[in-house]
Short mmCIF file of C-alpha atoms in Angstrom, two decimals:
data_model
loop_
_atom_site.label_atom_id
_atom_site.label_comp_id
_atom_site.label_asym_id
_atom_site.label_seq_id
_atom_site.Cartn_x
_atom_site.Cartn_y
_atom_site.Cartn_z
CA UNK A 50 104.17 169.30 17.94
CA UNK A 51 107.70 169.12 19.40
CA UNK A 52 106.69 171.67 22.05
CA UNK A 53 103.64 169.63 23.03
CA UNK A 54 105.78 166.48 23.30
CA UNK A 55 108.35 168.33 25.39
CA UNK A 56 105.69 169.63 27.79
CA UNK A 57 104.13 166.20 28.11
CA UNK A 58 107.50 164.55 28.71
CA UNK A 59 108.49 167.21 31.24
CA UNK A 60 105.18 166.77 33.06
CA UNK A 61 105.70 163.01 33.12
CA UNK A 62 109.22 163.40 34.56
CA UNK A 63 107.94 165.83 37.22
CA UNK A 64 105.16 163.44 38.26
CA UNK A 65 107.59 160.52 38.32
CA UNK A 66 110.02 162.55 40.45
CA UNK A 67 107.26 163.59 42.86
CA UNK A 68 106.12 159.98 43.18
CA UNK A 69 109.70 158.85 43.94
CA UNK A 70 110.23 161.68 46.46
CA UNK A 71 106.95 160.80 48.18
CA UNK A 72 108.05 157.18 48.59
CA UNK A 73 111.42 158.23 50.00
CA UNK A 74 109.76 160.70 52.39
CA UNK A 75 107.40 158.05 53.68
CA UNK A 76 110.34 155.75 54.40
CA UNK A 77 112.49 158.28 56.23
CA UNK A 78 109.80 160.21 58.16
CA UNK A 79 109.22 159.21 61.81
CA UNK A 80 106.43 156.65 62.03
CA UNK A 81 103.26 157.92 63.68
CA UNK A 82 102.44 155.48 66.46
CA UNK A 83 98.79 156.50 66.58
CA UNK A 84 96.61 153.99 64.78
CA UNK A 85 93.14 155.02 63.78
CA UNK A 86 91.22 152.23 65.48
CA UNK A 87 91.85 149.60 68.13
CA UNK A 88 91.70 145.98 66.95
CA UNK A 89 88.38 144.26 66.47
CA UNK A 90 86.63 141.47 64.58
CA UNK A 91 86.10 141.64 60.85
CA UNK A 92 83.16 143.78 59.78
CA UNK A 93 80.43 143.04 57.27
CA UNK A 94 78.95 145.64 54.92
CA UNK A 95 76.07 147.68 56.36
CA UNK A 96 75.74 145.80 59.66
CA UNK A 97 79.38 146.01 60.76
CA UNK A 98 79.90 143.65 63.70
CA UNK A 99 76.28 143.05 64.65
CA UNK A 100 76.60 139.43 63.53
CA UNK A 101 79.22 138.94 66.28
CA UNK A 102 76.56 139.59 68.94
CA UNK A 103 74.03 137.02 67.71
CA UNK A 104 73.15 134.21 70.09
CA UNK A 105 74.49 135.68 73.34
CA UNK A 106 73.50 138.43 75.73
CA UNK A 107 75.48 141.55 74.75
CA UNK A 108 77.74 141.63 77.84
CA UNK A 109 78.57 137.94 77.36
CA UNK A 110 79.27 138.39 73.64
CA UNK A 111 81.53 141.39 74.26
CA UNK A 112 83.44 139.47 76.94
CA UNK A 113 84.14 136.65 74.47
CA UNK A 114 85.17 139.05 71.70
CA UNK A 115 87.52 140.88 74.07
CA UNK A 116 89.17 137.54 74.82
CA UNK A 117 90.09 137.32 71.13
CA UNK A 118 90.79 140.97 70.32
CA UNK A 119 91.95 142.52 73.57
CA UNK A 120 90.62 144.76 76.36
CA UNK A 121 90.42 147.79 74.04
CA UNK A 122 88.34 146.75 71.06
CA UNK A 123 86.61 148.54 68.20
CA UNK A 124 83.23 147.42 66.91
CA UNK A 125 81.07 148.84 64.18
CA UNK A 126 77.51 148.41 65.46
CA UNK A 127 75.43 149.35 62.45
CA UNK A 128 76.07 153.08 62.05
CA UNK A 129 77.67 153.39 65.49
CA UNK A 130 81.43 153.34 65.93
CA UNK A 131 81.99 151.85 69.38
CA UNK A 132 84.93 151.16 71.68
CA UNK A 133 84.57 148.32 74.20
CA UNK A 134 86.66 148.52 77.38
CA UNK A 135 87.28 145.33 79.38
CA UNK A 136 90.16 146.02 81.76
CA UNK A 137 90.62 148.27 84.82
CA UNK A 138 93.74 149.92 83.36
CA UNK A 139 91.86 151.05 80.27
CA UNK A 140 88.68 151.85 82.21
CA UNK A 141 90.81 154.28 84.23
CA UNK A 142 91.95 155.97 81.01
CA UNK A 143 88.37 156.65 79.93
CA UNK A 144 86.73 157.35 83.31
CA UNK A 145 89.57 159.01 85.23
CA UNK A 146 92.56 160.19 83.19
CA UNK A 147 90.50 161.43 80.22
CA UNK A 148 87.18 161.63 82.05
CA UNK A 149 86.27 165.05 80.66
CA UNK A 150 86.82 163.93 77.06
CA UNK A 151 84.34 161.09 77.60
CA UNK A 152 81.79 162.78 79.88
CA UNK A 153 79.09 162.96 77.21
CA UNK A 154 76.22 160.51 76.77
CA UNK A 155 75.20 159.23 73.34
CA UNK A 156 71.64 159.95 72.28
CA UNK A 157 69.52 156.82 72.70
CA UNK A 158 65.86 156.49 71.84
CA UNK A 159 64.61 155.19 75.21
CA UNK A 160 65.96 157.99 77.46
CA UNK A 161 65.10 160.56 74.80
CA UNK A 162 61.43 159.55 74.95
CA UNK A 163 61.01 158.32 78.52
CA UNK A 164 63.21 160.92 80.25
CA UNK A 165 61.73 164.00 78.58
CA UNK A 166 64.41 164.55 75.99
CA UNK A 167 67.16 163.15 78.23
CA UNK A 168 66.72 165.89 80.84
CA UNK A 169 67.31 163.51 83.74
CA UNK A 170 70.67 163.17 85.48
CA UNK A 171 71.75 159.83 84.02
CA UNK A 172 71.42 160.76 80.34
CA UNK A 173 71.48 164.55 80.35
CA UNK A 174 74.12 165.99 77.98
CA UNK A 175 77.30 167.02 79.77
CA UNK A 176 77.23 170.73 80.57
CA UNK A 177 76.01 173.38 83.00
CA UNK A 178 72.48 171.96 83.32
CA UNK A 179 73.82 168.50 84.13
CA UNK A 180 76.28 169.91 86.70
CA UNK A 181 73.47 171.84 88.36
CA UNK A 182 71.10 168.86 88.56
CA UNK A 183 73.81 166.52 89.82
CA UNK A 184 74.63 169.05 92.56
CA UNK A 185 70.93 169.29 93.47
CA UNK A 186 70.79 165.52 93.57
CA UNK A 187 73.84 165.15 95.81
CA UNK A 188 72.96 167.99 98.22
CA UNK A 189 69.16 167.98 98.32
CA UNK A 190 67.85 164.59 97.20
CA UNK A 191 70.40 161.88 97.96
CA UNK A 192 72.63 163.28 100.69
CA UNK A 193 73.41 160.96 103.60
CA UNK A 194 71.18 163.09 105.85
CA UNK A 195 68.26 162.93 103.42
CA UNK A 196 68.61 159.18 102.92
CA UNK A 197 68.73 158.71 106.69
CA UNK A 198 65.52 160.73 107.06
CA UNK A 199 63.70 157.96 105.18
CA UNK A 200 64.87 155.21 107.56
CA UNK A 201 61.50 154.97 109.32
CA UNK A 202 59.83 154.38 105.95
CA UNK A 203 62.21 151.52 105.18
CA UNK A 204 61.73 149.94 108.60
CA UNK A 205 57.92 150.17 108.42
CA UNK A 206 57.70 148.66 104.96
CA UNK A 207 60.12 145.84 105.76
CA UNK A 208 58.07 145.00 108.85
CA UNK A 209 54.96 144.79 106.67
CA UNK A 210 56.77 142.47 104.26
CA UNK A 211 57.90 140.21 107.10
CA UNK A 212 54.31 139.94 108.37
CA UNK A 213 53.15 139.09 104.86
CA UNK A 214 55.76 136.35 104.47
CA UNK A 215 54.81 134.94 107.89
CA UNK A 216 51.28 134.50 106.60
CA UNK A 217 52.46 132.31 103.72
CA UNK A 218 52.65 129.43 106.22
CA UNK A 219 55.34 127.48 104.43
CA UNK A 220 53.97 127.83 100.92
CA UNK A 221 56.40 128.98 98.20
CA UNK A 222 56.46 132.74 97.74
CA UNK A 223 57.47 134.77 94.71
CA UNK A 224 60.56 136.31 96.28
CA UNK A 225 61.33 138.48 93.25
CA UNK A 226 57.88 140.09 93.21
CA UNK A 227 57.87 140.63 96.97
CA UNK A 228 61.22 142.42 96.91
CA UNK A 229 60.23 144.54 93.94
CA UNK A 230 57.02 145.55 95.71
CA UNK A 231 58.98 146.42 98.87
CA UNK A 232 61.52 148.66 97.15
CA UNK A 233 58.91 150.37 94.99
CA UNK A 234 56.77 151.16 98.06
CA UNK A 235 59.77 152.56 99.93
CA UNK A 236 60.75 154.74 96.97
CA UNK A 237 57.15 155.86 96.40
CA UNK A 238 56.85 157.03 99.99
CA UNK A 239 60.25 158.74 99.90
CA UNK A 240 59.58 160.39 96.55
CA UNK A 241 55.87 161.18 96.83
CA UNK A 242 55.27 161.30 100.59
CA UNK A 243 52.78 158.45 100.57
CA UNK A 244 51.98 155.20 98.89
CA UNK A 245 50.91 155.93 95.34
CA UNK A 246 47.58 154.41 94.33
CA UNK A 247 49.06 153.86 90.87
CA UNK A 248 52.21 152.36 92.37
CA UNK A 249 51.91 148.90 90.82
CA UNK A 250 51.23 150.31 87.36
CA UNK A 251 53.98 152.92 87.73
CA UNK A 252 56.53 150.30 88.84
CA UNK A 253 55.61 148.03 85.95
CA UNK A 254 55.93 150.89 83.46
CA UNK A 255 59.36 151.89 84.80
CA UNK A 256 60.55 148.28 84.60
CA UNK A 257 59.17 147.91 81.07
CA UNK A 258 61.02 151.03 79.97
CA UNK A 259 64.21 149.69 81.60
CA UNK A 260 63.84 146.43 79.70
CA UNK A 261 63.67 148.38 76.42
CA UNK A 262 66.65 150.61 77.21
CA UNK A 263 69.56 148.25 76.62
CA UNK A 264 70.86 150.36 73.73
CA UNK A 265 71.11 147.47 71.27
CA UNK A 266 67.81 147.93 69.48
CA UNK A 267 67.98 148.50 65.73
CA UNK A 268 66.65 152.04 66.26
CA UNK A 269 69.72 152.91 68.36
CA UNK A 270 72.15 151.17 66.00
CA UNK A 271 70.86 152.93 62.87
CA UNK A 272 69.81 156.35 64.22
CA UNK A 273 69.67 158.03 60.80
CA UNK A 274 67.22 155.45 59.42
CA UNK A 275 64.07 156.87 60.98
CA UNK A 276 61.84 154.32 59.25
CA UNK A 277 63.57 151.59 61.28
CA UNK A 278 62.41 153.30 64.49
CA UNK A 279 58.87 152.62 63.30
CA UNK A 280 59.49 149.15 61.87
CA UNK A 281 61.21 147.92 65.05
CA UNK A 282 58.21 148.97 67.12
CA UNK A 283 60.47 150.44 69.82
CA UNK A 284 59.41 154.05 69.29
CA UNK A 285 55.72 153.16 69.53
CA UNK A 286 56.23 151.07 72.69
CA UNK A 287 58.27 153.80 74.38
CA UNK A 288 55.80 156.55 73.50
CA UNK A 289 52.93 154.45 74.85
CA UNK A 290 54.79 153.81 78.13
CA UNK A 291 55.82 157.46 78.38
CA UNK A 292 52.23 158.64 77.95
CA UNK A 293 51.07 156.51 80.88
CA UNK A 294 54.01 157.52 83.08
CA UNK A 295 53.43 161.18 82.28
CA UNK A 296 49.77 161.03 83.39
CA UNK A 297 50.71 159.47 86.72
CA UNK A 298 53.48 162.01 87.37
CA UNK A 299 51.22 164.89 86.34
CA UNK A 300 48.70 163.87 88.98
CA UNK A 301 51.36 163.44 91.68
CA UNK A 302 52.88 166.87 90.99
CA UNK A 303 49.44 168.49 90.79
CA UNK A 304 48.50 167.01 94.18
CA UNK A 305 51.73 168.31 95.72
CA UNK A 306 51.08 171.79 94.39
CA UNK A 307 47.48 171.79 95.56
CA UNK A 308 48.27 170.34 98.99
CA UNK A 309 51.83 171.38 99.90
CA UNK A 310 53.20 169.75 103.04
CA UNK A 311 54.65 171.94 105.74
CA UNK A 312 58.37 171.47 105.31
CA UNK A 313 59.39 173.22 108.54
CA UNK A 314 59.22 171.27 111.77
CA UNK A 315 59.58 172.66 115.24
CA UNK A 316 63.37 172.36 115.23
CA UNK A 317 63.83 173.61 111.69
CA UNK A 318 64.47 170.21 110.09
CA UNK A 319 63.10 169.26 106.69
CA UNK A 320 62.34 165.63 107.40
CA UNK A 321 58.75 165.91 106.10
CA UNK A 322 59.84 166.97 102.66
CA UNK A 323 59.62 164.20 100.10
CA UNK A 324 61.64 164.34 96.89
CA UNK A 325 58.85 165.99 94.88
CA UNK A 326 58.52 168.67 97.58
CA UNK A 327 62.25 169.40 97.33
CA UNK A 328 62.17 169.76 93.54
CA UNK A 329 59.07 171.97 93.61
CA UNK A 330 60.64 174.14 96.31
CA UNK A 331 63.75 174.62 94.18
CA UNK A 332 61.64 175.36 91.12
CA UNK A 333 59.60 178.01 92.92
CA UNK A 334 62.53 179.61 94.76
CA UNK A 335 64.20 180.80 91.58
CA UNK A 336 67.56 180.11 93.22
CA UNK A 337 68.89 177.88 90.45
CA UNK A 338 71.06 179.21 87.65
CA UNK A 339 69.03 177.18 85.17
CA UNK A 340 65.32 177.19 86.10
CA UNK A 341 63.88 173.69 86.09
CA UNK A 342 60.66 172.87 84.28
CA UNK A 343 57.97 170.44 85.35
CA UNK A 344 59.29 168.00 82.76
CA UNK A 345 62.76 168.28 84.31
CA UNK A 346 61.21 167.39 87.68
CA UNK A 347 59.48 164.38 86.16
CA UNK A 348 62.72 163.19 84.55
CA UNK A 349 64.64 163.40 87.85
CA UNK A 350 61.84 161.55 89.68
CA UNK A 351 62.11 158.75 87.14
CA UNK A 352 65.86 158.55 87.77
CA UNK A 353 65.30 158.28 91.51
CA UNK A 354 62.58 155.69 91.10
CA UNK A 355 64.55 153.53 88.69
CA UNK A 356 67.72 153.60 90.80
CA UNK A 357 65.91 153.01 94.07
CA UNK A 358 63.53 150.31 92.86
CA UNK A 359 64.84 148.34 89.90
CA UNK A 360 68.50 148.38 90.86
CA UNK A 361 68.02 147.67 94.58
CA UNK A 362 65.50 144.88 94.12
CA UNK A 363 67.69 143.25 91.47
CA UNK A 364 70.73 143.19 93.78
CA UNK A 365 68.71 141.62 96.63
CA UNK A 366 67.26 139.08 94.20
CA UNK A 367 70.69 138.04 92.91
CA UNK A 368 72.17 137.98 96.44
CA UNK A 369 69.50 135.59 97.64
CA UNK A 370 69.84 133.50 94.47
CA UNK A 371 73.59 133.11 95.01
CA UNK A 372 73.14 132.22 98.68
CA UNK A 373 70.53 129.60 97.82
CA UNK A 374 73.11 128.04 95.51
CA UNK A 375 75.73 128.25 98.28
CA UNK A 376 74.08 127.07 101.54
CA UNK A 377 77.41 127.57 103.34
CA UNK A 378 77.28 131.30 102.60
CA UNK A 379 73.61 131.53 103.59
CA UNK A 380 74.27 129.85 106.94
CA UNK A 381 77.29 132.04 107.64
CA UNK A 382 75.39 135.25 106.87
CA UNK A 383 72.47 134.20 109.07
CA UNK A 384 74.78 133.16 111.90
CA UNK A 385 76.44 136.59 111.93
CA UNK A 386 73.11 138.42 112.00
CA UNK A 387 71.47 136.17 114.58
CA UNK A 388 74.46 136.26 116.88
CA UNK A 389 74.45 140.05 116.75
CA UNK A 390 70.70 140.47 117.31
CA UNK A 391 69.46 137.29 118.99
CA UNK A 392 66.58 138.12 121.30
CA UNK A 393 65.44 141.14 119.33
CA UNK A 394 62.11 141.20 117.56
CA UNK A 395 63.22 143.82 115.07
CA UNK A 396 66.48 145.09 113.58
CA UNK A 397 66.88 148.82 113.13
CA UNK A 398 68.92 150.47 110.42
CA UNK A 399 71.48 151.87 112.86
CA UNK A 400 72.15 148.33 114.13
CA UNK A 401 73.52 146.80 110.93
CA UNK A 402 76.69 148.84 110.45
CA UNK A 403 78.94 146.14 111.95
CA UNK A 404 77.58 143.21 109.94
CA UNK A 405 80.78 142.70 107.98
CA UNK A 406 79.95 139.40 106.33
CA UNK A 407 76.60 140.74 105.13
CA UNK A 408 78.50 143.59 103.48
CA UNK A 409 80.85 141.07 101.87
CA UNK A 410 77.83 139.19 100.48
CA UNK A 411 76.47 142.38 98.93
CA UNK A 412 79.89 143.31 97.51
CA UNK A 413 80.32 139.87 95.97
CA UNK A 414 76.84 140.06 94.49
CA UNK A 415 77.71 143.40 92.89
CA UNK A 416 80.92 141.90 91.49
CA UNK A 417 79.16 139.01 89.76
CA UNK A 418 75.91 140.83 89.03
CA UNK A 419 76.48 144.58 88.56
CA UNK A 420 72.95 145.91 87.98
CA UNK A 421 74.08 147.78 84.85
CA UNK A 422 76.34 145.12 83.34
CA UNK A 423 77.74 147.50 80.75
CA UNK A 424 77.94 150.89 82.42
CA UNK A 425 75.78 153.59 80.88
CA UNK A 426 77.58 154.39 77.62
CA UNK A 427 79.76 157.43 77.19
CA UNK A 428 80.52 159.39 74.05
CA UNK A 429 83.76 161.03 72.96
CA UNK A 430 83.49 164.84 73.13
CA UNK A 431 86.85 165.53 71.52
CA UNK A 432 89.45 163.41 69.66
CA UNK A 433 91.63 161.65 72.18
CA UNK A 434 94.57 159.24 72.12
CA UNK A 435 94.18 156.19 74.36
CA UNK A 436 96.83 153.49 74.60
CA UNK A 437 98.30 154.51 71.25
CA UNK A 438 94.95 154.56 69.43
CA UNK A 439 93.01 157.58 68.27
CA UNK A 440 89.44 157.74 69.53
CA UNK A 441 87.38 159.90 67.22
CA UNK A 442 84.69 162.43 68.07
CA UNK A 443 81.24 160.88 68.69
CA UNK A 444 82.66 157.40 69.29
CA UNK A 445 80.49 155.43 71.71
CA UNK A 446 82.38 153.97 74.70
CA UNK A 447 81.09 150.81 76.40
CA UNK A 448 82.74 149.73 79.67
CA UNK A 449 81.92 146.08 80.35
CA UNK A 450 81.82 146.13 84.17
CA UNK A 451 80.39 142.60 84.15
CA UNK A 452 83.42 141.26 82.26
CA UNK A 453 85.91 143.15 84.47
CA UNK A 454 84.26 141.73 87.59
CA UNK A 455 84.68 138.18 86.23
CA UNK A 456 88.21 138.53 84.86
CA UNK A 457 90.29 135.57 86.17
CA UNK A 458 93.43 137.71 85.89
CA UNK A 459 91.93 140.04 88.52
CA UNK A 460 89.85 137.73 90.70
CA UNK A 461 90.74 134.29 92.08
CA UNK A 462 88.14 131.69 91.06
CA UNK A 463 86.32 134.56 89.36
CA UNK A 464 83.08 132.72 88.50
CA UNK A 465 82.49 131.50 92.06
CA UNK A 466 80.50 133.32 94.73
CA UNK A 467 83.04 133.83 97.54
CA UNK A 468 82.15 136.79 99.81
CA UNK A 469 85.25 136.15 101.95
CA UNK A 470 87.45 137.53 99.15
CA UNK A 471 86.55 141.02 100.45
CA UNK A 472 87.79 140.32 103.99
CA UNK A 473 90.95 142.32 104.71
CA UNK A 474 90.49 144.08 101.37
CA UNK A 475 90.19 147.82 100.80
CA UNK A 476 88.37 147.34 97.49
CA UNK A 477 85.09 149.25 97.46
CA UNK A 478 82.52 150.47 94.94
CA UNK A 479 83.32 154.17 95.37
CA UNK A 480 84.95 154.43 91.94
CA UNK A 481 88.59 154.41 93.06
CA UNK A 482 89.21 150.71 92.40
CA UNK A 483 88.69 150.23 88.68
CA UNK A 484 88.65 146.44 88.93
CA UNK A 485 85.36 146.80 90.80
CA UNK A 486 82.99 149.37 89.29
CA UNK A 487 79.35 148.25 89.72
CA UNK A 488 78.33 151.92 89.99
CA UNK A 489 80.86 153.35 87.54
CA UNK A 490 83.57 155.93 88.21
CA UNK A 491 84.45 159.51 87.43
CA UNK A 492 82.13 162.42 86.67
CA UNK A 493 79.26 160.25 85.46
CA UNK A 494 79.38 157.81 88.34
CA UNK A 495 75.99 156.89 89.80
CA UNK A 496 75.07 159.57 92.39
CA UNK A 497 72.52 157.36 94.17
CA UNK A 498 74.80 154.80 95.83
CA UNK A 499 73.85 155.79 99.40
CA UNK A 500 70.13 155.64 98.59
CA UNK A 501 70.46 152.34 96.75
CA UNK A 502 72.54 150.64 99.43
CA UNK A 503 70.11 151.71 102.16
CA UNK A 504 67.40 149.91 100.21
CA UNK A 505 69.55 146.76 99.99
CA UNK A 506 71.29 146.26 103.35
CA UNK A 507 68.39 146.50 105.81
CA UNK A 508 65.89 144.38 103.81
CA UNK A 509 68.46 141.64 103.25
CA UNK A 510 69.50 141.64 106.92
CA UNK A 511 65.88 141.44 108.10
CA UNK A 512 64.97 138.64 105.70
CA UNK A 513 67.98 136.58 106.72
CA UNK A 514 67.28 137.20 110.42
CA UNK A 515 63.58 136.39 110.51
CA UNK A 516 63.40 133.37 108.17
CA UNK A 517 65.13 130.16 107.24
CA UNK A 518 65.01 129.82 103.46
CA UNK A 519 64.65 126.75 101.27
CA UNK A 520 64.14 125.99 97.61
CA UNK A 521 60.66 124.66 96.78
CA UNK A 522 59.94 120.97 96.38
CA UNK A 523 62.91 118.73 95.73
CA UNK A 524 64.95 121.40 93.93
CA UNK A 525 68.66 121.20 94.66
CA UNK A 526 70.94 124.27 94.87
CA UNK A 527 72.65 123.36 91.59
CA UNK A 528 69.24 123.21 89.87
CA UNK A 529 68.47 126.88 90.48
CA UNK A 530 68.10 128.75 87.20
CA UNK A 531 70.44 131.77 87.03
CA UNK A 532 69.58 132.92 83.50
CA UNK A 533 69.79 136.68 82.99
CA UNK A 534 67.45 139.07 81.22
CA UNK A 535 69.28 141.92 79.48
CA UNK A 536 68.05 145.49 79.66
CA UNK A 537 69.26 148.72 81.21
CA UNK A 538 69.32 146.60 84.40
CA UNK A 539 70.28 142.91 84.14
CA UNK A 540 67.69 140.99 86.17
CA UNK A 541 66.86 137.36 86.63
CA UNK A 542 65.00 136.08 83.58
CA UNK A 543 62.70 133.98 85.75
CA UNK A 544 61.41 134.98 89.16
CA UNK A 545 62.92 133.41 92.25
CA UNK A 546 60.49 131.29 94.29
CA UNK A 547 61.42 130.27 97.84
CA UNK A 548 59.92 128.72 100.96
CA UNK A 549 60.30 130.75 104.17
CA UNK A 550 60.25 129.14 107.63
CA UNK A 551 59.91 131.70 110.46
CA UNK A 552 62.84 131.91 112.87
CA UNK A 553 62.01 132.56 116.54
CA UNK A 554 64.70 134.59 118.31
CA UNK A 555 65.45 133.42 121.83
CA UNK A 556 64.25 135.78 124.53
#
């Protein structure tokens, strides 16, 4: 009995001593500055911070939350641990300094279904396949030379649009629909070699899939709860859209294989090759380290179509909307163009390089209305310390480019449309100025900037040159609705309707 008591007492003393030593050790050891998570709003059980996003578009809600919790903020979005970045200094940490650690994409339902398992360029997992396809894209599909080879297509289609608007005879036109039709026709001809008879349906399907790909559906926020994928209806909608897209692409690829165009011209150029021809040539040549499948080709085509159509038309739509709200800017842009080209019936692509104010208008539009308001999300590939916080593996990273572009600490009168702010400024959208990142930065930066800008600059210049524009009826500039619709691309919620009065250049 005495022995048992002695053992028990000794054990108690040992435990007490260990407890005391542990407390002393904790006090004297150097404090680890790394905190597990950046600050963020209080979470609720199960849903985390989803309640903080209710009532506002996601990029607006995240901007407000960052105002309270800082430019590096942690949110628990259902099952997803997410970091929200809202400053250029921190954006540089994720997209430049530690770019490799955050080069992965999270798995989202929409690209997984629509883009053939995420085998496109935008959402493909980081690795050798992605590097190969990005290289193909930059050298074969979207090089400056290749984009320039499509200039005649752009000029022809813009001329057709101008003729169509002339025929409206002063009646209001649906500007949004006209621009979307223009860009989709240009991209169809560049990608497929001709106008696609299913073009309208294909464009609508791509835009529908974009609208469903915002990444904030319940299926993406609770990926392990497969029954929610069914209950939300997202999976069914995406599979239905994908089935229709796949049939159209199957026919296009089949036609190209059955009736291959002669790529070689007399002087050895490849100007007749459309984008499908290029991809099929690479597939058949066996020259790639990772052979590409037909589904890979389809996924890349969808990337090209989405970037060239949805993004470009949205930028033109917002640019015209902002100018209609600022008649001073509209008049100044038209004066520059008409002074440069007065007397000409048509403007060619090579003629617009010196239209500086037009370029400022486009830059300012991209600042206020980046097509992808929150850059395509990244995912942490390896634990990483950022700004004294530890970012864990698989953490989703959201860079709010929309909020950075409207930060009053970075931009004077940040909410106002002032193209002149870019005069005498070296700031550009090439990914080196992190306060201005409409196309992202780093390894996963958008590779289609040259293609996209070509589909923006010439159409906008032509439309401003050939027409005087007014709002319909008695609508005043301040009455113009600027409400956004959130998806993978942030468009106008309601289409823009305008009245066009033909301008006659002096001879």
